[in-house]
Amino acid sequence: MKIEISRGTVHDDLAQTVEAISGQNLFACYQCGNCTAGCPVSFAMDLGPHQVIRYTLLGLDSEVLASNTFWICASCLQCTSRCPKGLDIARIMEALRTVVLRKKERLDHLSMGDLTEEEIDRTPQIAFISGFRKFLS
Amino acid sequence: MDYLYFPGCTLYTKAKNLDRAAREAARVVGFELHELSNWTCCGAAFPLATDNIMALLPPSRILANAMKEGENLTTLCSVCFNVLRRTLHLLESDPEKREKIFDFIEMEYREGFHLVHYLEILRDEIGFENVKKKVERDLKGLRVAPFYGCMLLRPSEEMRFDDKENPSIFENLVESIGCKAVDFPYKIECCGSFQAVGAPEVATECGHAILSSALKNGAEAVTTTCPLCQFNLDTKQREMKEKYPDFPGLPVLYFSQLMGLSLGLPVETLDFGRNDVDPVPLLEGRGIL
């Protein structure tokens, strides 16, 4: 994939919005990859959390927003707990989810109608409530 | 000793086996749980977006109700505990947000209120050595792997529960009731959490990795304090076995069930029938039941 970066796209609107919602300074990240290494669900992500931070800073908005990384994140805070720069990476993932969910089009990540009766019957409420909070606008 | 008790939504339905055994066990070791008279769902997720004040309202309202009724509140579910403790931390440390929230819910905030996890009561108030004195039934060194998951421990500066990388509270409890605590490297990993509804196959993988690690280290059973961990580790063993036919599986019990068993509570109080993987054959095989 050819990626073009210009001075104008670095730290663009998306990066600034993510910083505002998460309360984190993306420039603090020095790409050590500790977050990705310790992430229990990174095996299912197309970009590691550290890559998401870099892409966001470089203005690669469509690549970041199309990645599944922040939808796969389970907010377990292992990355946050181990970041040597003190970044709360789980908050950055939440900010990216929030950016998508707050769009006018209300792009829900989950369709409640797709849940089967068996799933509804066996799954505990906390999974639904917590999941709906993360995935629905 | 008396504590106000917040059960949370899941302990009233899917996790009755966590709730009932814990209420009975508390009485045996020397404290009473009084259910909060007015409570709602905590929201099940502490909002990580700094501008999401709305999601702080349910846990703030629960805390405000508890502040009206007493000095201390306790809970069992790791998710509820995480949401309530982080919310209380925020209310204590951010006066501006606190004022906004309490103006909106039209309730009184009171300083000096404590939220403690049931396990903290056992460690800090009762003492594990005193739990040990109440043991009635020999658990015969059953090899149990305590699984912490994420919500009890992280973020450690706010949760102040135990060491964030190598906690010991759970091991100390299971040792005090006559089990052998099995240490395993996945004890503070994530079970997949709410991905049980977002990406169920991812949660199945997480659960399988955790249980395989416990088995490899010699565990006969796993124990947890979280209904969501219980679901991902216990109920989802069906999916794990479909994907990994060689996976033998093992029972996953709530800590309160093990504790109740050791304290000699009647077996029907422990609701083993609600566990997906039946622990009774293991307990009978080891001569415990």
mmCIF file with all atom_site columns, N, CA, C and O in Angstrom, chain B residues 150-187:
data_model
loop_
_atom_site.group_PDB
_atom_site.id
_atom_site.type_symbol
_atom_site.label_atom_id
_atom_site.label_alt_id
_atom_site.label_comp_id
_atom_site.label_asym_id
_atom_site.label_entity_id
_atom_site.label_seq_id
_atom_site.pdbx_PDB_ins_code
_atom_site.Cartn_x
_atom_site.Cartn_y
_atom_site.Cartn_z
_atom_site.occupancy
_atom_site.B_iso_or_equiv
_atom_site.pdbx_formal_charge
_atom_site.auth_seq_id
_atom_site.auth_comp_id
_atom_site.auth_asym_id
_atom_site.auth_atom_id
_atom_site.pdbx_PDB_model_num
ATOM 1   N N  . CYS B 1 150 ? -9.329  -8.537  34.607 1.00 0.00 ? 150 CYS B N  1
ATOM 2   C CA . CYS B 1 150 ? -8.804  -7.177  34.546 1.00 0.00 ? 150 CYS B CA 1
ATOM 3   C C  . CYS B 1 150 ? -9.457  -6.202  35.514 1.00 0.00 ? 150 CYS B C  1
ATOM 4   O O  . CYS B 1 150 ? -8.811  -5.319  36.059 1.00 0.00 ? 150 CYS B O  1
ATOM 5   N N  . MET B 1 151 ? -10.771 -6.373  35.735 1.00 0.00 ? 151 MET B N  1
ATOM 6   C CA . MET B 1 151 ? -11.539 -5.309  36.384 1.00 0.00 ? 151 MET B CA 1
ATOM 7   C C  . MET B 1 151 ? -11.201 -5.076  37.853 1.00 0.00 ? 151 MET B C  1
ATOM 8   O O  . MET B 1 151 ? -11.359 -3.975  38.363 1.00 0.00 ? 151 MET B O  1
ATOM 9   N N  . LEU B 1 152 ? -10.751 -6.101  38.555 1.00 0.00 ? 152 LEU B N  1
ATOM 10  C CA . LEU B 1 152 ? -10.418 -5.922  39.970 1.00 0.00 ? 152 LEU B CA 1
ATOM 11  C C  . LEU B 1 152 ? -9.144  -5.097  40.126 1.00 0.00 ? 152 LEU B C  1
ATOM 12  O O  . LEU B 1 152 ? -8.976  -4.373  41.101 1.00 0.00 ? 152 LEU B O  1
ATOM 13  N N  . LEU B 1 153 ? -8.238  -5.230  39.162 1.00 0.00 ? 153 LEU B N  1
ATOM 14  C CA . LEU B 1 153 ? -6.878  -4.715  39.340 1.00 0.00 ? 153 LEU B CA 1
ATOM 15  C C  . LEU B 1 153 ? -6.593  -3.397  38.643 1.00 0.00 ? 153 LEU B C  1
ATOM 16  O O  . LEU B 1 153 ? -5.740  -2.629  39.085 1.00 0.00 ? 153 LEU B O  1
ATOM 17  N N  . ARG B 1 154 ? -7.242  -3.144  37.507 1.00 0.00 ? 154 ARG B N  1
ATOM 18  C CA . ARG B 1 154 ? -6.811  -2.035  36.676 1.00 0.00 ? 154 ARG B CA 1
ATOM 19  C C  . ARG B 1 154 ? -7.891  -0.964  36.513 1.00 0.00 ? 154 ARG B C  1
ATOM 20  O O  . ARG B 1 154 ? -9.062  -1.332  36.371 1.00 0.00 ? 154 ARG B O  1
ATOM 21  N N  . PRO B 1 155 ? -7.525  0.321   36.481 1.00 0.00 ? 155 PRO B N  1
ATOM 22  C CA . PRO B 1 155 ? -6.171  0.841   36.651 1.00 0.00 ? 155 PRO B CA 1
ATOM 23  C C  . PRO B 1 155 ? -5.772  0.828   38.136 1.00 0.00 ? 155 PRO B C  1
ATOM 24  O O  . PRO B 1 155 ? -6.556  1.246   38.988 1.00 0.00 ? 155 PRO B O  1
ATOM 25  N N  . SER B 1 156 ? -4.554  0.386   38.433 1.00 0.00 ? 156 SER B N  1
ATOM 26  C CA . SER B 1 156 ? -4.188  0.106   39.816 1.00 0.00 ? 156 SER B CA 1
ATOM 27  C C  . SER B 1 156 ? -4.157  1.359   40.686 1.00 0.00 ? 156 SER B C  1
ATOM 28  O O  . SER B 1 156 ? -4.431  1.286   41.877 1.00 0.00 ? 156 SER B O  1
ATOM 29  N N  . GLU B 1 157 ? -3.850  2.528   40.085 1.00 0.00 ? 157 GLU B N  1
ATOM 30  C CA . GLU B 1 157 ? -3.801  3.764   40.895 1.00 0.00 ? 157 GLU B CA 1
ATOM 31  C C  . GLU B 1 157 ? -5.202  4.105   41.417 1.00 0.00 ? 157 GLU B C  1
ATOM 32  O O  . GLU B 1 157 ? -5.356  4.739   42.448 1.00 0.00 ? 157 GLU B O  1
ATOM 33  N N  . GLU B 1 158 ? -6.236  3.721   40.657 1.00 0.00 ? 158 GLU B N  1
ATOM 34  C CA . GLU B 1 158 ? -7.595  4.018   41.105 1.00 0.00 ? 158 GLU B CA 1
ATOM 35  C C  . GLU B 1 158 ? -8.197  2.857   41.888 1.00 0.00 ? 158 GLU B C  1
ATOM 36  O O  . GLU B 1 158 ? -8.918  3.061   42.851 1.00 0.00 ? 158 GLU B O  1
ATOM 37  N N  . MET B 1 159 ? -7.902  1.631   41.475 1.00 0.00 ? 159 MET B N  1
ATOM 38  C CA . MET B 1 159 ? -8.525  0.479   42.131 1.00 0.00 ? 159 MET B CA 1
ATOM 39  C C  . MET B 1 159 ? -7.873  0.190   43.494 1.00 0.00 ? 159 MET B C  1
ATOM 40  O O  . MET B 1 159 ? -8.551  -0.245  44.425 1.00 0.00 ? 159 MET B O  1
ATOM 41  N N  . ARG B 1 160 ? -6.548  0.407   43.599 1.00 0.00 ? 160 ARG B N  1
ATOM 42  C CA . ARG B 1 160 ? -5.824  0.164   44.850 1.00 0.00 ? 160 ARG B CA 1
ATOM 43  C C  . ARG B 1 160 ? -6.272  -1.149  45.512 1.00 0.00 ? 160 ARG B C  1
ATOM 44  O O  . ARG B 1 160 ? -6.528  -1.218  46.705 1.00 0.00 ? 160 ARG B O  1
ATOM 45  N N  . PHE B 1 161 ? -6.329  -2.187  44.708 1.00 0.00 ? 161 PHE B N  1
ATOM 46  C CA . PHE B 1 161 ? -6.873  -3.471  45.177 1.00 0.00 ? 161 PHE B CA 1
ATOM 47  C C  . PHE B 1 161 ? -5.759  -4.430  45.573 1.00 0.00 ? 161 PHE B C  1
ATOM 48  O O  . PHE B 1 161 ? -5.797  -5.037  46.641 1.00 0.00 ? 161 PHE B O  1
ATOM 49  N N  . ASP B 1 162 ? -4.758  -4.547  44.710 1.00 0.00 ? 162 ASP B N  1
ATOM 50  C CA . ASP B 1 162 ? -3.659  -5.476  44.946 1.00 0.00 ? 162 ASP B CA 1
ATOM 51  C C  . ASP B 1 162 ? -2.566  -5.139  43.931 1.00 0.00 ? 162 ASP B C  1
ATOM 52  O O  . ASP B 1 162 ? -2.753  -4.281  43.077 1.00 0.00 ? 162 ASP B O  1
ATOM 53  N N  . ASP B 1 163 ? -1.427  -5.830  44.010 1.00 0.00 ? 163 ASP B N  1
ATOM 54  C CA . ASP B 1 163 ? -0.348  -5.610  43.045 1.00 0.00 ? 163 ASP B CA 1
ATOM 55  C C  . ASP B 1 163 ? -0.879  -5.844  41.630 1.00 0.00 ? 163 ASP B C  1
ATOM 56  O O  . ASP B 1 163 ? -1.507  -6.861  41.364 1.00 0.00 ? 163 ASP B O  1
ATOM 57  N N  . LYS B 1 164 ? -0.585  -4.894  40.717 1.00 0.00 ? 164 LYS B N  1
ATOM 58  C CA . LYS B 1 164 ? -1.223  -4.984  39.404 1.00 0.00 ? 164 LYS B CA 1
ATOM 59  C C  . LYS B 1 164 ? -0.672  -6.105  38.524 1.00 0.00 ? 164 LYS B C  1
ATOM 60  O O  . LYS B 1 164 ? -1.335  -6.571  37.615 1.00 0.00 ? 164 LYS B O  1
ATOM 61  N N  . GLU B 1 165 ? 0.563   -6.538  38.764 1.00 0.00 ? 165 GLU B N  1
ATOM 62  C CA . GLU B 1 165 ? 1.131   -7.613  37.947 1.00 0.00 ? 165 GLU B CA 1
ATOM 63  C C  . GLU B 1 165 ? 1.168   -8.959  38.685 1.00 0.00 ? 165 GLU B C  1
ATOM 64  O O  . GLU B 1 165 ? 1.114   -10.001 38.057 1.00 0.00 ? 165 GLU B O  1
ATOM 65  N N  . ASN B 1 166 ? 1.293   -8.908  39.997 1.00 0.00 ? 166 ASN B N  1
ATOM 66  C CA . ASN B 1 166 ? 1.373   -10.170 40.736 1.00 0.00 ? 166 ASN B CA 1
ATOM 67  C C  . ASN B 1 166 ? 0.544   -10.115 42.017 1.00 0.00 ? 166 ASN B C  1
ATOM 68  O O  . ASN B 1 166 ? 1.086   -10.104 43.128 1.00 0.00 ? 166 ASN B O  1
ATOM 69  N N  . PRO B 1 167 ? -0.781  -10.091 41.869 1.00 0.00 ? 167 PRO B N  1
ATOM 70  C CA . PRO B 1 167 ? -1.649  -9.999  43.050 1.00 0.00 ? 167 PRO B CA 1
ATOM 71  C C  . PRO B 1 167 ? -1.647  -11.307 43.843 1.00 0.00 ? 167 PRO B C  1
ATOM 72  O O  . PRO B 1 167 ? -1.251  -12.355 43.325 1.00 0.00 ? 167 PRO B O  1
ATOM 73  N N  . SER B 1 168 ? -2.086  -11.254 45.092 1.00 0.00 ? 168 SER B N  1
ATOM 74  C CA . SER B 1 168 ? -2.047  -12.455 45.932 1.00 0.00 ? 168 SER B CA 1
ATOM 75  C C  . SER B 1 168 ? -3.300  -12.658 46.784 1.00 0.00 ? 168 SER B C  1
ATOM 76  O O  . SER B 1 168 ? -3.450  -13.701 47.424 1.00 0.00 ? 168 SER B O  1
ATOM 77  N N  . ILE B 1 169 ? -4.200  -11.688 46.808 1.00 0.00 ? 169 ILE B N  1
ATOM 78  C CA . ILE B 1 169 ? -5.363  -11.771 47.707 1.00 0.00 ? 169 ILE B CA 1
ATOM 79  C C  . ILE B 1 169 ? -6.182  -13.053 47.483 1.00 0.00 ? 169 ILE B C  1
ATOM 80  O O  . ILE B 1 169 ? -6.594  -13.725 48.418 1.00 0.00 ? 169 ILE B O  1
ATOM 81  N N  . PHE B 1 170 ? -6.363  -13.400 46.222 1.00 0.00 ? 170 PHE B N  1
ATOM 82  C CA . PHE B 1 170 ? -7.192  -14.538 45.850 1.00 0.00 ? 170 PHE B CA 1
ATOM 83  C C  . PHE B 1 170 ? -6.511  -15.858 46.255 1.00 0.00 ? 170 PHE B C  1
ATOM 84  O O  . PHE B 1 170 ? -7.140  -16.777 46.784 1.00 0.00 ? 170 PHE B O  1
ATOM 85  N N  . GLU B 1 171 ? -5.174  -15.928 46.042 1.00 0.00 ? 171 GLU B N  1
ATOM 86  C CA . GLU B 1 171 ? -4.408  -17.110 46.430 1.00 0.00 ? 171 GLU B CA 1
ATOM 87  C C  . GLU B 1 171 ? -4.510  -17.308 47.945 1.00 0.00 ? 171 GLU B C  1
ATOM 88  O O  . GLU B 1 171 ? -4.701  -18.425 48.426 1.00 0.00 ? 171 GLU B O  1
ATOM 89  N N  . ASN B 1 172 ? -4.366  -16.180 48.681 1.00 0.00 ? 172 ASN B N  1
ATOM 90  C CA . ASN B 1 172 ? -4.416  -16.274 50.135 1.00 0.00 ? 172 ASN B CA 1
ATOM 91  C C  . ASN B 1 172 ? -5.780  -16.775 50.612 1.00 0.00 ? 172 ASN B C  1
ATOM 92  O O  . ASN B 1 172 ? -5.869  -17.534 51.570 1.00 0.00 ? 172 ASN B O  1
ATOM 93  N N  . LEU B 1 173 ? -6.840  -16.341 49.913 1.00 0.00 ? 173 LEU B N  1
ATOM 94  C CA . LEU B 1 173 ? -8.165  -16.826 50.304 1.00 0.00 ? 173 LEU B CA 1
ATOM 95  C C  . LEU B 1 173 ? -8.273  -18.331 50.046 1.00 0.00 ? 173 LEU B C  1
ATOM 96  O O  . LEU B 1 173 ? -8.663  -19.080 50.947 1.00 0.00 ? 173 LEU B O  1
ATOM 97  N N  . VAL B 1 174 ? -7.947  -18.784 48.836 1.00 0.00 ? 174 VAL B N  1
ATOM 98  C CA . VAL B 1 174 ? -8.170  -20.203 48.544 1.00 0.00 ? 174 VAL B CA 1
ATOM 99  C C  . VAL B 1 174 ? -7.274  -21.097 49.407 1.00 0.00 ? 174 VAL B C  1
ATOM 100 O O  . VAL B 1 174 ? -7.674  -22.192 49.789 1.00 0.00 ? 174 VAL B O  1
ATOM 101 N N  . GLU B 1 175 ? -6.090  -20.600 49.769 1.00 0.00 ? 175 GLU B N  1
ATOM 102 C CA . GLU B 1 175 ? -5.230  -21.384 50.664 1.00 0.00 ? 175 GLU B CA 1
ATOM 103 C C  . GLU B 1 175 ? -5.859  -21.465 52.061 1.00 0.00 ? 175 GLU B C  1
ATOM 104 O O  . GLU B 1 175 ? -5.795  -22.499 52.717 1.00 0.00 ? 175 GLU B O  1
ATOM 105 N N  . SER B 1 176 ? -6.494  -20.354 52.482 1.00 0.00 ? 176 SER B N  1
ATOM 106 C CA . SER B 1 176 ? -7.067  -20.339 53.835 1.00 0.00 ? 176 SER B CA 1
ATOM 107 C C  . SER B 1 176 ? -8.249  -21.293 53.966 1.00 0.00 ? 176 SER B C  1
ATOM 108 O O  . SER B 1 176 ? -8.580  -21.730 55.062 1.00 0.00 ? 176 SER B O  1
ATOM 109 N N  . ILE B 1 177 ? -8.896  -21.624 52.859 1.00 0.00 ? 177 ILE B N  1
ATOM 110 C CA . ILE B 1 177 ? -10.053 -22.526 52.949 1.00 0.00 ? 177 ILE B CA 1
ATOM 111 C C  . ILE B 1 177 ? -9.681  -23.957 52.551 1.00 0.00 ? 177 ILE B C  1
ATOM 112 O O  . ILE B 1 177 ? -10.557 -24.774 52.254 1.00 0.00 ? 177 ILE B O  1
ATOM 113 N N  . GLY B 1 178 ? -8.393  -24.233 52.517 1.00 0.00 ? 178 GLY B N  1
ATOM 114 C CA . GLY B 1 178 ? -7.976  -25.633 52.344 1.00 0.00 ? 178 GLY B CA 1
ATOM 115 C C  . GLY B 1 178 ? -7.708  -26.088 50.923 1.00 0.00 ? 178 GLY B C  1
ATOM 116 O O  . GLY B 1 178 ? -7.592  -27.282 50.663 1.00 0.00 ? 178 GLY B O  1
ATOM 117 N N  . CYS B 1 179 ? -7.621  -25.114 49.980 1.00 0.00 ? 179 CYS B N  1
ATOM 118 C CA . CYS B 1 179 ? -7.258  -25.479 48.612 1.00 0.00 ? 179 CYS B CA 1
ATOM 119 C C  . CYS B 1 179 ? -5.782  -25.212 48.411 1.00 0.00 ? 179 CYS B C  1
ATOM 120 O O  . CYS B 1 179 ? -5.134  -24.526 49.206 1.00 0.00 ? 179 CYS B O  1
ATOM 121 N N  . LYS B 1 180 ? -5.241  -25.738 47.316 1.00 0.00 ? 180 LYS B N  1
ATOM 122 C CA . LYS B 1 180 ? -3.874  -25.421 46.920 1.00 0.00 ? 180 LYS B CA 1
ATOM 123 C C  . LYS B 1 180 ? -3.996  -24.414 45.774 1.00 0.00 ? 180 LYS B C  1
ATOM 124 O O  . LYS B 1 180 ? -4.610  -24.705 44.753 1.00 0.00 ? 180 LYS B O  1
ATOM 125 N N  . ALA B 1 181 ? -3.444  -23.197 45.968 1.00 0.00 ? 181 ALA B N  1
ATOM 126 C CA . ALA B 1 181 ? -3.543  -22.175 44.916 1.00 0.00 ? 181 ALA B CA 1
ATOM 127 C C  . ALA B 1 181 ? -2.558  -22.494 43.791 1.00 0.00 ? 181 ALA B C  1
ATOM 128 O O  . ALA B 1 181 ? -1.379  -22.706 44.039 1.00 0.00 ? 181 ALA B O  1
ATOM 129 N N  . VAL B 1 182 ? -3.080  -22.541 42.570 1.00 0.00 ? 182 VAL B N  1
ATOM 130 C CA . VAL B 1 182 ? -2.228  -22.800 41.407 1.00 0.00 ? 182 VAL B CA 1
ATOM 131 C C  . VAL B 1 182 ? -1.891  -21.467 40.746 1.00 0.00 ? 182 VAL B C  1
ATOM 132 O O  . VAL B 1 182 ? -2.785  -20.733 40.339 1.00 0.00 ? 182 VAL B O  1
ATOM 133 N N  . ASP B 1 183 ? -0.598  -21.155 40.689 1.00 0.00 ? 183 ASP B N  1
ATOM 134 C CA . ASP B 1 183 ? -0.184  -19.917 40.032 1.00 0.00 ? 183 ASP B CA 1
ATOM 135 C C  . ASP B 1 183 ? -0.074  -20.197 38.536 1.00 0.00 ? 183 ASP B C  1
ATOM 136 O O  . ASP B 1 183 ? 0.407   -21.243 38.134 1.00 0.00 ? 183 ASP B O  1
ATOM 137 N N  . PHE B 1 184 ? -0.553  -19.266 37.729 1.00 0.00 ? 184 PHE B N  1
ATOM 138 C CA . PHE B 1 184 ? -0.423  -19.465 36.277 1.00 0.00 ? 184 PHE B CA 1
ATOM 139 C C  . PHE B 1 184 ? -0.308  -18.110 35.598 1.00 0.00 ? 184 PHE B C  1
ATOM 140 O O  . PHE B 1 184 ? -0.846  -17.116 36.074 1.00 0.00 ? 184 PHE B O  1
ATOM 141 N N  . PRO B 1 185 ? 0.441   -18.060 34.465 1.00 0.00 ? 185 PRO B N  1
ATOM 142 C CA . PRO B 1 185 ? 0.790   -16.751 33.899 1.00 0.00 ? 185 PRO B CA 1
ATOM 143 C C  . PRO B 1 185 ? -0.402  -15.962 33.345 1.00 0.00 ? 185 PRO B C  1
ATOM 144 O O  . PRO B 1 185 ? -0.271  -14.769 33.129 1.00 0.00 ? 185 PRO B O  1
ATOM 145 N N  . TYR B 1 186 ? -1.538  -16.597 33.162 1.00 0.00 ? 186 TYR B N  1
ATOM 146 C CA . TYR B 1 186 ? -2.675  -15.887 32.580 1.00 0.00 ? 186 TYR B CA 1
ATOM 147 C C  . TYR B 1 186 ? -3.639  -15.331 33.629 1.00 0.00 ? 186 TYR B C  1
ATOM 148 O O  . TYR B 1 186 ? -4.737  -14.921 33.303 1.00 0.00 ? 186 TYR B O  1
ATOM 149 N N  . LYS B 1 187 ? -3.220  -15.306 34.903 1.00 0.00 ? 187 LYS B N  1
ATOM 150 C CA . LYS B 1 187 ? -4.203  -14.975 35.945 1.00 0.00 ? 187 LYS B CA 1
ATOM 151 C C  . LYS B 1 187 ? -4.703  -13.528 35.897 1.00 0.00 ? 187 LYS B C  1
ATOM 152 O O  . LYS B 1 187 ? -5.761  -13.231 36.413 1.00 0.00 ? 187 LYS B O  1
#
